[in-house]
XYZ file of C-alpha atoms in Angstrom:
282
model
C 18.870 245.089 87.210
C 18.650 244.946 83.374
C 19.615 247.851 81.148
C 19.855 248.143 77.373
C 23.360 249.288 76.405
C 23.351 250.081 72.710
C 21.698 247.104 71.054
C 22.384 244.682 73.927
C 20.483 243.999 77.159
C 22.909 243.692 80.082
C 22.014 242.393 83.529
C 23.990 243.898 86.421
C 24.411 241.917 89.637
C 25.768 244.147 92.405
C 27.183 243.076 95.759
C 26.655 246.488 97.365
C 23.834 248.994 97.280
C 26.221 251.855 96.405
C 27.187 250.059 93.178
C 23.550 249.664 92.166
C 22.915 253.350 92.931
C 25.903 254.438 90.826
C 24.814 252.320 87.861
C 21.207 253.505 88.150
C 22.347 257.130 88.144
C 24.801 256.815 85.267
C 22.454 254.810 83.038
C 19.187 256.424 84.100
C 18.321 257.454 80.528
C 18.550 253.878 79.278
C 15.597 251.555 79.208
C 15.267 248.882 81.857
C 13.642 245.870 80.247
C 12.079 242.593 81.263
C 13.471 240.856 78.177
C 16.196 238.235 78.391
C 19.682 239.611 78.949
C 22.388 238.881 76.393
C 25.059 239.010 79.102
C 25.548 239.463 82.830
C 28.030 241.632 84.730
C 28.812 240.744 88.357
C 30.487 243.288 90.639
C 32.570 242.009 93.534
C 34.424 244.059 96.167
C 38.043 243.061 96.794
C 39.678 244.670 99.850
C 43.217 243.997 98.589
C 42.810 244.980 94.953
C 45.016 247.859 93.802
C 43.153 248.337 90.518
C 39.846 247.122 89.182
C 39.926 243.979 87.045
C 37.400 242.326 84.771
C 37.294 238.863 83.240
C 34.857 236.238 82.008
C 33.903 233.729 84.691
C 33.037 230.076 84.250
C 29.366 230.773 83.535
C 30.160 233.206 80.713
C 29.348 236.279 82.842
C 31.629 239.299 83.148
C 33.167 239.459 86.619
C 34.370 242.890 87.720
C 36.438 243.145 90.898
C 36.861 246.623 92.316
C 38.685 248.233 95.234
C 36.951 250.229 98.028
C 38.525 253.525 96.928
C 36.570 253.376 93.653
C 33.423 254.141 95.622
C 34.889 257.483 96.695
C 34.083 260.659 94.771
C 30.865 258.953 93.731
C 29.658 258.419 90.213
C 32.354 259.911 87.962
C 35.158 257.920 89.537
C 33.016 254.800 89.437
C 32.134 255.332 85.787
C 35.667 255.814 84.487
C 37.463 253.364 86.783
C 34.929 250.554 87.216
C 31.893 250.580 84.927
C 33.440 251.930 81.705
C 36.251 249.321 81.409
C 33.872 246.393 81.752
C 31.354 247.958 79.344
C 34.148 248.336 76.793
C 34.573 244.583 76.820
C 30.843 243.852 76.838
C 30.263 246.034 73.788
C 33.253 244.636 71.935
C 32.192 241.033 72.560
C 28.634 241.890 71.441
C 29.822 243.298 68.084
C 29.444 246.924 69.170
C 32.048 249.665 68.963
C 32.562 252.280 71.678
C 33.652 255.687 70.394
C 35.026 258.625 72.358
C 33.113 261.698 71.175
C 30.024 263.911 71.392
C 26.896 263.569 69.249
C 24.801 266.645 68.426
C 21.579 266.898 66.453
C 20.058 269.111 63.782
C 16.411 269.972 63.066
C 16.279 267.741 59.983
C 17.117 264.627 61.984
C 20.769 264.654 60.952
C 23.577 264.520 63.477
C 27.249 265.409 63.842
C 29.833 263.256 65.597
C 32.447 265.407 67.283
C 35.758 263.652 67.937
C 39.177 264.681 69.194
C 41.791 263.926 71.850
C 41.059 264.304 75.561
C 41.239 268.001 76.378
C 40.980 268.946 72.709
C 37.693 270.783 73.119
C 34.892 268.327 72.261
C 32.746 269.178 75.259
C 33.608 272.879 75.019
C 32.375 272.909 71.423
C 29.311 270.871 72.335
C 28.378 273.312 75.120
C 28.745 276.292 72.795
C 26.616 274.616 70.116
C 23.971 273.727 72.680
C 23.849 277.442 73.406
C 23.329 277.955 69.676
C 20.328 275.621 69.557
C 21.817 272.219 68.652
C 20.447 269.461 70.931
C 22.943 267.154 72.621
C 22.266 263.472 71.941
C 25.196 262.061 73.888
C 28.605 262.951 75.257
C 31.881 261.193 75.918
C 30.897 257.594 75.095
C 28.865 256.287 72.152
C 28.135 252.766 70.927
C 27.984 252.093 67.190
C 26.025 249.038 66.130
C 23.868 248.129 63.153
C 24.004 251.521 61.475
C 22.917 253.397 64.613
C 24.571 255.446 67.375
C 23.634 254.645 70.974
C 24.788 257.302 73.456
C 25.966 255.827 76.732
C 26.203 259.114 78.652
C 23.736 261.967 78.223
C 25.442 264.528 80.445
C 27.962 267.066 79.278
C 31.052 267.502 81.454
C 33.572 270.297 81.016
C 36.817 270.491 82.978
C 37.854 273.800 84.513
C 41.205 273.457 82.757
C 39.313 273.678 79.443
C 37.330 276.701 80.573
C 40.542 278.420 81.690
C 41.480 278.832 78.007
C 38.733 281.451 77.700
C 39.364 284.574 79.832
C 35.718 285.588 79.597
C 34.727 282.410 81.461
C 37.210 282.862 84.307
C 35.240 281.989 87.406
C 32.199 279.763 87.049
C 29.729 282.622 87.664
C 30.502 283.797 84.114
C 29.167 280.531 82.712
C 25.519 281.213 83.482
C 24.770 283.111 80.219
C 26.244 280.222 78.202
C 25.258 277.171 80.239
C 22.101 277.856 82.249
C 21.468 275.109 84.742
C 25.057 273.946 85.151
C 26.243 272.620 88.488
C 29.583 271.720 89.999
C 30.590 268.077 90.450
C 33.627 267.233 92.536
C 36.645 269.472 92.171
C 36.881 270.228 88.487
C 33.744 269.230 86.591
C 30.803 271.263 85.488
C 27.810 269.362 84.127
C 24.967 270.438 81.883
C 21.908 268.189 81.863
C 20.233 268.320 78.448
C 16.510 267.908 78.054
C 16.602 265.842 74.871
C 16.823 262.102 75.443
C 16.983 259.644 72.531
C 17.223 255.879 72.686
C 19.223 255.802 69.447
C 20.297 258.089 66.627
C 21.261 257.472 62.998
C 24.890 257.522 61.962
C 26.106 261.134 61.699
C 26.047 263.204 58.526
C 29.697 264.059 59.062
C 32.471 263.669 61.613
C 34.212 266.778 62.924
C 37.683 266.106 64.301
C 38.160 269.170 66.436
C 40.556 271.245 68.493
C 39.947 274.500 70.370
C 42.650 277.133 69.959
C 41.469 280.376 71.589
C 44.388 282.330 70.116
C 43.498 281.522 66.499
C 40.694 282.035 64.019
C 38.200 279.336 63.208
C 39.339 277.236 60.258
C 38.387 273.941 58.674
C 39.392 271.584 55.902
C 37.723 268.556 54.412
C 39.602 265.277 54.745
C 39.287 263.232 51.569
C 42.211 260.824 51.816
C 40.763 257.488 53.068
C 44.003 256.540 54.791
C 44.207 259.816 56.676
C 40.552 259.536 57.701
C 41.112 256.020 58.967
C 44.121 257.030 61.058
C 42.251 259.985 62.565
C 39.276 257.810 63.423
C 41.456 255.122 64.943
C 43.328 257.687 67.063
C 40.098 259.131 68.429
C 37.961 256.016 68.702
C 38.438 253.530 71.497
C 39.337 250.508 69.371
C 39.836 247.639 71.762
C 40.385 244.870 69.233
C 41.155 244.900 65.499
C 37.864 243.114 64.874
C 35.745 245.726 66.646
C 37.542 248.564 64.890
C 37.013 246.881 61.513
C 33.288 246.552 62.198
C 32.961 250.200 63.174
C 35.027 251.421 60.250
C 32.893 249.423 57.836
C 29.863 251.388 59.058
C 31.384 254.813 59.522
C 34.265 254.998 57.029
C 32.134 256.427 54.202
C 31.003 259.416 56.290
C 32.654 262.764 55.373
C 35.367 263.967 57.775
C 36.090 267.623 58.517
C 39.047 268.842 60.559
C 38.109 272.004 62.477
C 40.079 274.363 64.703
C 37.719 276.615 66.667
C 38.856 280.098 67.619
C 38.121 282.381 70.551
C 34.691 283.328 69.177
C 33.166 279.932 69.914
C 31.394 281.174 73.060
C 30.590 284.645 71.746
C 28.903 283.604 68.496
C 27.476 280.071 68.886
C 24.705 280.734 66.357
C 27.271 281.583 63.706
C 29.100 278.339 64.364
C 25.909 276.305 64.133
C 25.182 277.914 60.760
C 28.717 277.087 59.686
C 28.182 273.411 60.549
C 24.887 273.302 58.671
C 26.619 274.664 55.588
C 29.189 271.889 55.798
C 26.375 269.343 55.553
C 25.017 270.779 52.306
């Protein structure tokens, strides 16, 4: 099973059918190619393993050992506990950088990279902007390589704890006007499946480092200090080695940064927010 991850073709060798099914589902928007693979990932079940482990084996392949409980709760658990850690290493070793954020598009072909801490409101903002007409290019995990962004996940997931900040959305039935087509996954995830699928996108026109504060007004400020921008990027990007961070920063460090705190009107007036973002790009 070969799949292109960012700019690299990875071959997955799976010891169980459930693993293959999970990978196929999670990476179903990525091209499967007949071309030669740059690297191989082998999955191996270990009945005594307390936590998944990955390492390079003697043949230069990535060996991922996983415990039986990582097959429970299906694809999300598998992604975050098994597949994601080994893909971090694959991308790093192949001169790619994995970034934690959401990528949204504009009509002119430009894009916006939305970054922030876990629970800070990236996916909440992305869902509101989708409602305002901005297409979602990728959520949660992005690869940066060769002046391009390669989304790893195309689905938007919002935790119920995030939605609880907005009284109007209390109870998932109130989501339908904002997120038509959502469905529940597991205990606390709601997923929106976007129609737009891109193999790759250009580097964003600007980076929005965001937080959602429902008790405050929307505000923003441009970040011009290079040192401050670098720290913010490093805090919100998954930098697994100094070398991989340096490569990513070389590509992305010249992009304008904007720090934004979204207020309670983010769901009520998504079109206004989209217009606000477009103005920031001018």
